XYZ file of C-alpha atoms in Angstrom:
658
model
C 2.452 -6.939 28.253
C 6.511 -6.524 27.162
C 6.106 -10.041 25.356
C 4.051 -11.208 22.311
C 1.136 -13.456 22.257
C 1.945 -16.805 23.506
C 1.727 -18.539 19.896
C 1.629 -22.375 19.310
C 1.954 -24.363 15.763
C -0.935 -26.940 14.837
C -1.101 -29.843 12.201
C -4.431 -31.138 10.987
C -5.357 -33.453 9.253
C -9.041 -34.359 7.567
C -11.891 -36.019 5.055
C -11.385 -33.787 2.107
C -15.389 -33.677 2.093
C -15.096 -30.905 4.932
C -12.252 -28.573 3.233
C -13.887 -26.182 2.073
C -16.720 -25.152 5.390
C -12.898 -26.401 7.064
C -11.037 -23.409 5.294
C -14.752 -21.259 5.617
C -14.680 -21.508 9.727
C -11.392 -20.482 10.128
C -11.654 -17.724 7.476
C -14.157 -16.471 9.178
C -12.609 -16.401 12.528
C -9.273 -15.122 11.251
C -7.111 -16.759 13.727
C -5.350 -19.059 12.153
C -1.914 -18.472 9.898
C -1.675 -21.104 7.878
C 2.127 -22.494 6.383
C 2.998 -23.972 3.401
C 3.374 -28.057 4.697
C 5.508 -29.995 2.256
C 5.212 -33.662 2.347
C 6.826 -36.516 0.504
C 4.417 -38.433 0.475
C 1.364 -36.081 -0.840
C 0.910 -33.246 -3.513
C 0.414 -29.736 -3.335
C -3.362 -28.873 -3.236
C -5.350 -27.310 -5.897
C -8.438 -24.581 -6.217
C -11.163 -27.151 -7.690
C -13.041 -25.910 -10.877
C -15.171 -23.468 -8.122
C -12.573 -22.225 -7.004
C -11.353 -21.399 -10.511
C -14.521 -19.868 -10.791
C -15.119 -17.640 -8.008
C -11.171 -16.149 -8.973
C -13.247 -15.003 -12.422
C -16.412 -13.844 -11.108
C -14.805 -12.132 -8.662
C -12.402 -9.382 -11.570
C -16.133 -9.764 -13.428
C -18.026 -8.536 -10.930
C -15.169 -5.811 -10.225
C -15.721 -4.481 -13.343
C -19.417 -4.297 -12.897
C -18.555 -2.279 -10.059
C -16.498 0.107 -11.276
C -19.209 0.843 -14.275
C -22.198 1.282 -11.694
C -20.363 2.828 -8.811
C -19.330 5.888 -11.314
C -23.339 6.607 -11.579
C -24.127 6.094 -7.955
C -25.761 8.627 -5.672
C -22.939 9.456 -3.490
C -24.557 11.381 -0.053
C -21.942 14.188 0.710
C -21.315 13.756 4.745
C -19.129 16.668 4.901
C -16.676 17.396 8.227
C -19.324 15.067 10.111
C -19.142 12.128 8.528
C -14.872 13.173 8.442
C -15.367 12.729 12.708
C -18.363 10.106 12.914
C -18.695 8.093 9.681
C -21.683 5.346 9.782
C -21.913 1.702 10.443
C -22.155 -0.036 7.212
C -24.816 -2.060 7.606
C -23.871 -5.603 6.331
C -26.425 -8.055 4.660
C -26.180 -12.271 5.528
C -25.339 -14.333 3.431
C -25.832 -18.767 4.482
C -23.108 -20.389 3.625
C -23.387 -24.374 2.831
C -20.517 -24.871 -0.075
C -18.040 -22.939 -2.744
C -20.511 -24.989 -5.469
C -23.819 -23.438 -4.062
C -22.310 -19.909 -3.709
C -21.284 -19.934 -7.304
C -24.037 -21.169 -8.359
C -25.679 -18.113 -6.672
C -23.462 -16.353 -8.043
C -24.294 -17.254 -11.729
C -28.383 -16.754 -11.351
C -27.719 -13.373 -10.480
C -25.391 -12.432 -12.858
C -27.566 -13.985 -15.599
C -30.232 -11.515 -14.334
C -28.664 -8.564 -13.812
C -24.743 -8.836 -16.201
C -26.275 -8.200 -20.092
C -28.498 -5.560 -18.474
C -25.651 -3.439 -17.346
C -23.032 -4.522 -20.413
C -26.154 -3.672 -22.009
C -25.851 -0.126 -21.412
C -22.545 0.494 -20.774
C -21.659 -1.121 -24.286
C -24.429 2.036 -25.271
C -22.408 4.537 -23.489
C -19.328 3.483 -25.134
C -20.403 3.515 -28.192
C -21.996 7.250 -27.902
C -19.255 8.118 -26.040
C -17.371 7.096 -29.484
C -19.452 8.688 -31.779
C -19.359 12.048 -29.725
C -15.218 12.062 -30.012
C -15.504 11.328 -33.701
C -17.943 14.821 -34.709
C -15.761 16.782 -32.109
C -12.781 15.744 -33.625
C -14.488 16.660 -37.467
C -15.189 19.753 -35.835
C -11.990 20.889 -34.740
C -10.337 19.651 -37.708
C -13.170 21.409 -40.046
C -12.994 24.538 -37.755
C -8.895 24.615 -38.919
C -10.227 24.141 -42.465
C -12.433 27.470 -42.469
C -9.925 29.619 -42.916
C -8.922 28.423 -46.591
C -12.859 28.808 -47.072
C -12.807 25.315 -49.344
C -15.844 22.872 -49.765
C -15.133 20.210 -47.680
C -15.832 18.531 -50.822
C -13.766 19.126 -53.192
C -10.614 17.785 -50.369
C -11.439 14.131 -51.092
C -10.043 12.616 -53.493
C -11.493 11.577 -56.935
C -11.117 8.609 -59.290
C -7.778 10.655 -60.821
C -7.007 13.318 -57.965
C -5.185 12.642 -55.091
C -6.757 15.161 -52.675
C -3.604 15.879 -48.838
C -4.378 18.006 -46.446
C -2.177 19.041 -43.838
C 0.087 20.917 -41.343
C 4.073 21.428 -42.209
C 6.514 23.861 -39.862
C 6.627 27.105 -41.565
C 10.580 26.964 -42.105
C 9.594 23.727 -44.450
C 7.188 25.128 -45.949
C 8.736 26.725 -48.758
C 11.655 24.090 -49.424
C 8.375 21.202 -49.121
C 6.806 23.264 -52.416
C 10.110 23.449 -54.111
C 11.006 19.840 -54.025
C 7.371 18.694 -54.960
C 7.075 20.513 -57.638
C 10.277 19.742 -58.901
C 9.975 15.943 -58.217
C 6.661 16.041 -59.497
C 7.587 18.419 -62.686
C 5.251 20.886 -61.289
C 2.351 18.328 -61.631
C 1.005 19.659 -58.190
C -1.845 22.442 -57.417
C -1.737 23.803 -54.001
C -3.787 26.264 -51.539
C -2.402 27.287 -47.893
C -2.928 28.886 -44.944
C -0.411 30.180 -42.205
C -1.011 29.379 -38.825
C 1.327 30.886 -36.214
C 4.499 28.698 -36.787
C 2.944 26.256 -39.085
C 1.077 25.618 -42.858
C -1.823 24.202 -43.209
C -1.585 22.440 -46.784
C -4.108 21.396 -49.556
C -1.776 19.729 -52.466
C -4.127 18.140 -55.888
C -1.617 15.352 -57.050
C -2.079 12.897 -59.814
C -2.274 9.105 -58.797
C -0.087 8.066 -60.683
C 3.091 10.598 -58.906
C 1.407 9.762 -55.327
C 3.541 7.364 -55.512
C 6.293 9.570 -56.186
C 4.719 12.888 -54.190
C 4.888 10.570 -50.696
C 8.441 10.292 -49.601
C 8.852 14.197 -50.332
C 6.231 14.669 -48.110
C 7.492 12.353 -45.291
C 11.194 14.193 -45.708
C 9.598 17.271 -44.689
C 7.436 15.711 -41.609
C 4.279 16.908 -43.128
C 1.496 15.684 -40.705
C -1.757 14.466 -42.681
C -4.976 15.406 -41.306
C -8.310 13.694 -42.632
C -10.881 15.269 -44.276
C -14.337 14.927 -42.091
C -17.744 13.969 -44.224
C -19.892 16.337 -45.565
C -20.500 18.607 -48.077
C -20.718 22.772 -48.117
C -18.265 25.005 -46.605
C -16.537 24.231 -43.536
C -18.779 26.360 -41.777
C -21.485 25.047 -43.292
C -20.702 21.173 -42.129
C -19.076 22.666 -38.921
C -23.164 23.444 -38.049
C -24.410 19.685 -39.514
C -22.290 18.027 -36.669
C -23.423 20.403 -33.935
C -27.142 19.027 -34.498
C -25.382 15.572 -34.661
C -23.663 16.335 -31.281
C -26.438 17.540 -29.742
C -28.721 14.953 -30.883
C -26.035 12.051 -30.033
C -25.418 14.591 -25.840
C -29.729 13.556 -25.914
C -28.922 9.508 -26.212
C -25.948 10.008 -24.182
C -28.277 11.661 -21.342
C -30.689 8.822 -21.436
C -28.127 6.138 -21.520
C -27.092 7.627 -18.670
C -30.162 7.592 -16.814
C -30.910 3.359 -17.687
C -27.439 3.940 -15.589
C -28.081 5.782 -12.671
C -31.732 3.572 -12.016
C -29.244 -0.401 -12.814
C -26.916 1.671 -10.109
C -29.953 2.299 -8.134
C -31.116 -0.962 -8.336
C -28.840 -3.135 -8.342
C -25.056 -1.722 -6.700
C -25.054 -2.896 -3.385
C -25.449 -5.842 -4.536
C -22.874 -6.205 -7.027
C -20.581 -4.628 -3.892
C -22.312 -7.411 -1.670
C -21.538 -10.278 -5.061
C -18.055 -9.019 -5.100
C -17.153 -8.913 -1.690
C -18.162 -12.581 -1.576
C -16.450 -13.395 -4.285
C -12.836 -11.640 -3.011
C -13.541 -14.137 0.327
C -13.712 -16.844 -2.006
C -10.387 -16.269 -4.576
C -8.653 -15.539 -1.082
C -9.189 -19.269 -0.273
C -8.473 -20.121 -3.302
C -5.131 -19.005 -3.303
C -4.802 -20.681 0.690
C -5.335 -23.733 -0.828
C -1.360 -24.107 -2.017
C -0.291 -24.763 0.478
C -1.580 -27.842 1.949
C -1.556 -30.881 0.955
C -3.952 -33.722 -0.190
C -4.132 -37.436 -0.525
C -6.978 -39.373 -1.971
C -9.185 -39.132 0.833
C -7.315 -37.011 3.444
C -5.974 -33.475 3.293
C -3.790 -31.526 5.566
C -1.968 -28.210 6.421
C -0.302 -26.544 9.043
C -0.468 -23.603 10.913
C 0.317 -21.111 14.210
C -2.242 -19.219 16.398
C -2.593 -17.890 19.648
C -2.889 -19.885 22.044
C -5.731 -18.144 24.194
C -7.834 -19.596 21.201
C -6.935 -23.305 21.411
C -10.175 -23.896 23.004
C -11.984 -21.779 21.091
C -10.465 -22.994 17.903
C -10.651 -26.931 18.363
C -14.004 -26.542 19.252
C -15.362 -24.713 16.494
C -12.779 -27.020 13.898
C -14.784 -30.325 15.503
C -17.815 -29.063 15.261
C -17.380 -28.021 11.125
C -15.234 -31.481 10.506
C -18.219 -33.680 12.652
C -14.811 -34.891 14.621
C -13.298 -36.448 11.920
C -10.129 -34.739 12.485
C -6.760 -35.260 13.620
C -4.944 -31.958 15.152
C -1.685 -31.742 17.289
C -0.659 -28.814 19.366
C 2.961 -28.154 19.082
C 4.928 -25.661 21.234
C 7.459 -23.453 19.560
C 11.255 -25.203 19.346
C 14.428 -22.872 20.050
C 14.897 -23.533 15.738
C 11.976 -22.206 15.163
C 12.262 -18.387 17.145
C 12.691 -16.897 13.776
C 10.224 -17.720 11.777
C 7.440 -17.732 14.903
C 4.403 -14.927 13.595
C 4.817 -12.404 16.027
C 1.406 -10.870 17.288
C 1.756 -7.907 19.705
C 0.105 -7.522 23.168
C -1.255 -4.859 24.983
C -3.934 -3.542 27.336
C -6.535 -1.857 25.645
C -5.210 1.760 26.273
C -2.131 0.763 25.109
C -2.391 -0.520 21.818
C -3.196 1.608 19.530
C 0.724 2.792 19.992
C 1.010 -0.527 19.029
C 0.711 1.043 14.819
C 3.712 2.786 15.790
C 5.984 -0.056 16.262
C 4.954 -2.099 13.627
C 5.320 0.820 11.168
C 9.142 0.403 12.007
C 9.142 -3.952 12.588
C 7.903 -6.132 14.552
C 10.021 -7.843 18.023
C 11.085 -11.563 17.253
C 9.744 -13.541 19.223
C 12.289 -13.511 22.534
C 12.718 -10.034 22.172
C 10.528 -7.258 24.832
C 7.607 -5.321 23.141
C 8.483 -2.093 23.029
C 5.380 -0.242 22.890
C 4.589 0.045 26.762
C 7.579 2.115 26.872
C 6.560 4.290 23.448
C 3.592 4.863 24.587
C 4.773 7.241 27.545
C 8.319 8.214 25.641
C 6.701 8.897 22.926
C 3.569 10.695 23.794
C 5.746 12.778 26.766
C 8.680 14.064 23.517
C 5.926 15.028 21.165
C 4.161 17.781 24.171
C 8.058 18.886 24.957
C 8.396 19.149 21.360
C 4.821 20.842 20.932
C 4.592 22.329 24.420
C 1.493 24.882 24.264
C -1.324 23.895 26.637
C -3.958 25.508 23.776
C -2.458 23.535 21.373
C -2.881 20.441 22.803
C -6.208 21.064 23.902
C -6.896 21.578 20.258
C -5.544 18.485 19.096
C -6.774 16.745 22.513
C -10.111 17.613 21.351
C -9.876 17.042 17.880
C -8.577 13.698 19.125
C -11.551 12.876 21.096
C -14.058 13.853 18.261
C -12.473 10.990 16.069
C -11.795 8.434 18.982
C -15.130 8.459 19.525
C -16.778 8.697 16.081
C -13.861 6.052 15.007
C -14.858 3.645 18.772
C -16.946 1.100 16.566
C -15.253 0.983 13.442
C -11.495 0.681 15.141
C -9.691 1.326 12.193
C -5.577 3.498 11.101
C -8.205 6.864 12.093
C -9.173 5.662 15.526
C -5.662 4.336 16.450
C -3.847 7.307 15.512
C -6.167 9.315 17.055
C -6.121 8.011 20.542
C -1.842 8.160 20.249
C -2.568 12.069 19.107
C -5.240 12.298 22.452
C -2.102 10.885 24.857
C 0.192 13.271 23.252
C -2.489 16.165 23.659
C -2.546 15.923 27.520
C 1.703 15.996 27.917
C 0.901 18.815 25.748
C -1.334 20.225 27.570
C 0.977 19.325 30.980
C 3.822 21.160 29.721
C 2.322 23.286 28.195
C 1.428 24.696 32.251
C 4.852 24.075 33.014
C 5.974 26.366 31.146
C 3.378 29.355 31.214
C 2.759 28.870 27.513
C -0.932 29.750 25.931
C -1.128 30.297 22.740
C 2.764 31.418 23.002
C 2.854 34.907 25.262
C -0.454 35.730 24.047
C -1.367 35.817 27.607
C 1.391 37.757 28.203
C 0.226 40.480 25.877
C -2.348 40.683 26.530
C -2.108 42.079 30.416
C -2.437 38.757 32.289
C -0.079 37.036 34.834
C 1.341 33.632 33.970
C 2.343 31.130 36.220
C 5.757 29.634 34.444
C 8.641 26.859 35.915
C 10.393 27.942 32.949
C 10.238 29.640 29.763
C 11.820 28.313 26.503
C 13.076 31.437 25.073
C 14.239 32.911 27.857
C 15.397 29.625 29.422
C 16.675 27.988 26.605
C 20.388 26.606 27.494
C 18.351 25.278 31.045
C 16.009 23.703 28.499
C 18.363 22.064 26.564
C 20.302 20.923 29.606
C 16.879 19.367 30.011
C 16.340 17.690 26.877
C 20.117 16.380 26.719
C 19.569 14.775 30.432
C 16.055 13.131 29.311
C 18.513 11.984 26.536
C 20.582 10.313 28.674
C 17.771 8.577 30.312
C 15.951 7.471 27.046
C 19.263 5.931 26.170
C 20.166 4.459 29.284
C 16.809 2.934 28.769
C 16.730 1.344 26.152
C 20.518 -0.539 26.839
C 19.031 -1.801 30.445
C 16.194 -3.489 28.611
C 18.821 -5.089 25.478
C 21.050 -5.947 28.656
C 18.272 -7.563 29.562
C 16.620 -9.515 26.759
C 19.904 -10.513 26.133
C 20.727 -12.411 30.033
C 17.690 -14.076 30.119
C 18.043 -15.152 25.951
C 21.757 -16.389 27.716
C 23.992 -14.052 25.266
C 25.617 -12.704 27.952
C 28.929 -12.265 26.856
C 27.173 -9.797 23.917
C 24.533 -8.291 26.863
C 27.931 -7.423 29.188
C 30.136 -6.191 25.970
C 27.112 -4.450 23.517
C 24.795 -2.923 26.568
C 26.344 -2.895 30.214
C 29.422 -1.508 28.391
C 27.112 2.077 27.434
C 25.410 1.797 30.693
C 28.605 2.541 32.231
C 29.419 5.422 30.500
C 26.234 6.650 30.839
C 25.908 6.596 34.249
C 29.701 7.827 34.007
C 28.543 10.198 32.229
C 25.555 11.668 34.964
C 27.019 11.238 38.492
C 29.919 13.770 36.726
C 27.325 16.079 35.752
C 26.212 16.037 39.530
C 29.665 16.219 40.862
C 29.530 19.163 39.419
C 27.439 20.133 41.972
C 28.514 18.583 44.541
C 25.556 15.636 45.547
C 27.965 12.915 43.957
C 31.330 11.980 44.709
C 33.744 12.661 41.667
C 35.933 9.126 42.275
C 32.334 7.463 41.828
C 31.790 9.261 38.212
C 35.251 8.423 37.208
C 35.128 4.899 38.739
C 32.006 3.688 36.335
C 33.097 5.483 33.101
C 36.277 3.871 33.063
C 34.874 0.672 33.543
C 32.448 0.958 31.452
C 34.953 3.021 28.425
C 37.793 -0.457 29.548
C 34.628 -3.146 27.978
C 34.083 -0.700 25.110
C 37.549 -0.933 24.542
C 37.276 -5.138 24.878
C 34.394 -4.780 23.137
C 35.463 -3.242 19.661
C 38.163 -5.413 20.495
C 36.228 -7.474 18.727
C 37.032 -6.115 14.912
C 40.345 -6.891 15.210
C 42.185 -4.874 13.095
C 39.471 -2.316 12.544
C 39.983 -2.102 16.078
C 41.276 1.124 16.150
C 38.598 3.081 13.347
C 35.710 0.837 14.836
C 36.747 2.874 18.923
C 36.177 5.975 16.822
C 33.584 5.340 15.486
C 31.518 3.770 17.589
C 32.069 6.095 20.340
C 31.211 9.124 18.574
C 27.997 6.882 17.265
C 27.122 7.534 20.390
C 27.906 11.129 21.201
C 25.700 12.164 18.377
C 23.029 10.226 19.312
C 22.363 11.706 22.640
C 23.550 15.020 21.203
C 20.342 13.833 18.236
C 17.613 15.118 21.554
C 18.848 18.880 22.155
C 16.062 18.093 19.105
C 13.507 18.365 21.876
C 14.932 21.654 22.758
C 15.044 23.542 19.656
C 11.567 21.550 18.124
C 10.048 23.152 21.681
C 11.152 26.620 20.709
C 10.149 26.964 17.530
C 6.616 26.635 18.647
C 7.037 28.868 20.672
C 8.818 31.590 18.450
C 6.239 30.627 15.917
C 3.783 31.518 18.246
C 5.194 35.381 19.052
C 6.304 36.059 15.565
C 2.032 35.391 15.115
C 1.181 37.947 18.480
C 3.526 40.197 17.667
C 2.208 40.676 13.502
C -1.482 40.650 15.772
C -0.177 42.848 18.229
C 1.087 45.401 15.460
C -2.007 45.658 13.693
C -4.550 45.552 16.894
C -4.914 49.426 16.734
C -5.121 50.252 13.894
C -8.465 51.632 11.938
C -9.599 53.821 9.417
C -11.923 56.746 10.688
C -14.142 55.812 13.663
C -13.655 51.474 11.963
C -11.650 49.319 14.074
C -10.110 47.716 11.570
C -6.965 46.137 13.491
C -9.025 44.239 15.026
C -10.924 42.030 12.388
C -8.106 41.643 10.924
C -6.204 41.163 13.845
C -8.385 38.687 14.919
C -7.839 36.465 11.298
C -4.200 36.501 11.446
C -4.494 35.287 15.124
C -6.898 32.547 14.831
C -5.525 31.353 10.833
C -1.643 31.349 12.569
C -2.085 29.897 15.196
C -4.313 27.200 13.381
C -1.492 27.183 11.330
C 1.447 27.399 13.835
C -0.433 24.251 15.355
C -0.433 22.104 12.447
C 2.727 22.681 11.199
C 4.666 22.167 15.301
C 2.151 18.953 15.753
C 3.567 17.807 12.044
C 7.204 18.169 13.316
C 6.511 16.692 17.059
C 4.897 13.283 15.392
C 7.992 12.815 12.999
C 10.979 13.940 15.277
C 9.443 11.313 17.939
C 9.459 8.626 16.140
C 12.726 9.900 14.709
C 13.759 9.665 17.827
C 12.476 6.511 18.818
C 13.564 4.418 15.459
C 16.742 5.656 15.187
C 18.641 6.533 18.519
C 16.153 4.951 20.880
C 15.716 1.307 19.117
C 19.128 0.815 17.832
C 19.943 0.288 21.545
C 18.477 -2.915 22.070
C 15.545 -3.646 19.068
C 16.056 -5.466 15.436
C 11.905 -5.196 14.320
C 12.675 -7.680 12.339
C 10.334 -10.905 13.710
C 7.479 -12.160 10.909
C 4.068 -10.244 11.529
C 1.511 -12.683 12.389
C -0.661 -12.379 8.920
C -3.953 -14.714 9.775
C -6.149 -16.050 7.325
C -9.048 -13.795 7.340
C -11.327 -12.720 5.844
C -11.963 -9.211 4.243
C -15.910 -7.950 5.374
C -18.093 -3.852 4.779
C -21.198 -5.539 3.811
C -21.392 -9.457 4.318
C -21.171 -11.691 6.810
C -21.443 -15.020 6.405
C -23.765 -18.185 8.778
C -21.904 -20.818 8.310
C -24.428 -23.824 7.642
C -23.502 -26.925 9.215
């Protein structure tokens, strides 16, 4: 806790014939981050024939999955599945080598792929034909306005027939210029459609080359006349009959696709996952180096995993391996991958830390502090017992339902669960239960403070919390810099503000007669002197930086006033809802108490909306107070996140044959 996982560097050399099994073992363990190795006497490794095939098959199988997924019968889980998603069953595969796996995939594809491709091609062809028929019907519906036999609208041996649209304002000039250009040797019929004209021109074929530029000049939009004989209405009926037949064919083809999806979808997805993991292994090969007989690998892993990983490496290589474990050096501090390490009840909050950035190896992990302060700030902003209870119930269900997955939803739900506890606690402190609903109902509610009536006191508490939070941040920063030997920076950058904050706090206490004023003045004065000395390091810009940094600190401090602002917003919105309900509660139509029914709907809907909108505000602003104000006092978040070479398996499971 407070420190990232201790990491060590691993250097490994083994014989080429063990490379595939070793990579598979490390991939399944998922505890080593493999880094690029550069050795002059060796060459970069590259994927062999079977790894290249695995990459190719991964892409090909993905297309099959995409097709079958469209025809797979999906079970609708609803709200129950959202809270309690079922555990996916995993199919086991005994892994011997990449060569054997690729051969198994090829054997599977030889049987399945032709069947899927055949049905896919059939469906694609039918859909293309259906679209062609629909387009023809659409064109014929336009031509029906002319009521001319469709066969007359197609070219003959000597006559070129041109059918299309032209804008209304271009119609007359087009006809005039075309008639003049062709010396009157043109016939046409037309029909007005809103802002356009549908026109049919009959032109001698020998004159077509002269007519074409004129048609283009006036943006004549041609349409292709469908095949058929008879009036457009008669041809439409024939095409609609064809459409019905094609749709029947499509239904039969889709029935075949659904049967294939039922039969093969799970297997295709299984092999897709196997191939995607092999593709990951192929991509990592560029980080390795090799000779004719051996290969070498460099990586980082957590210290606590060393015994298990070493034992596994020796097992899969039959002991024919050289392993060197090295401690990180000071020169490598910025290059060491960071894996956060916290107790189980705090670990979900690592998600919030990682959203900002992980610490450097010689920095403090702020997650344990954030776990408490974030939850407290969330509760202070939401500050309603019933809102906290609603959020807590939802969060508890999600925690229970997603426990087996340990996914992002589970982590977020844990954060909400802790935050809901503080929300309920502070809701009791402020006597807020759906705002002032209980007060309006005639109940006596105990409260220490009223967020609406004691707003000034709440503001003072918010600013006091802000000072403590900033002081904590600067203190942590001071400790880190002292530990890293940065004594000058610790004094001028951190201790400065610690004295200023202490002096400010003691000034407030001196007003109440609790502390002598001279003590506050002394501490504030020391802090001010150190602050000036710190800014003098900026040379000619010192004066400007003194003003900028001091008021920047004041701005950060005043930013904690949002604790009060959001607490008031929560109470205010809830109060408005309650007042509206109170106004309509007694409404009656004759003997029917309509106001009670409407009031309950408004109350329930309004309070749920208030819970959601205010919880969103509390979530965002509590994060902002940490990311901007708090982390700015000591935390860089510029570490490199630990990204282990790890398989991604949802429905497959590898049993490595050794």
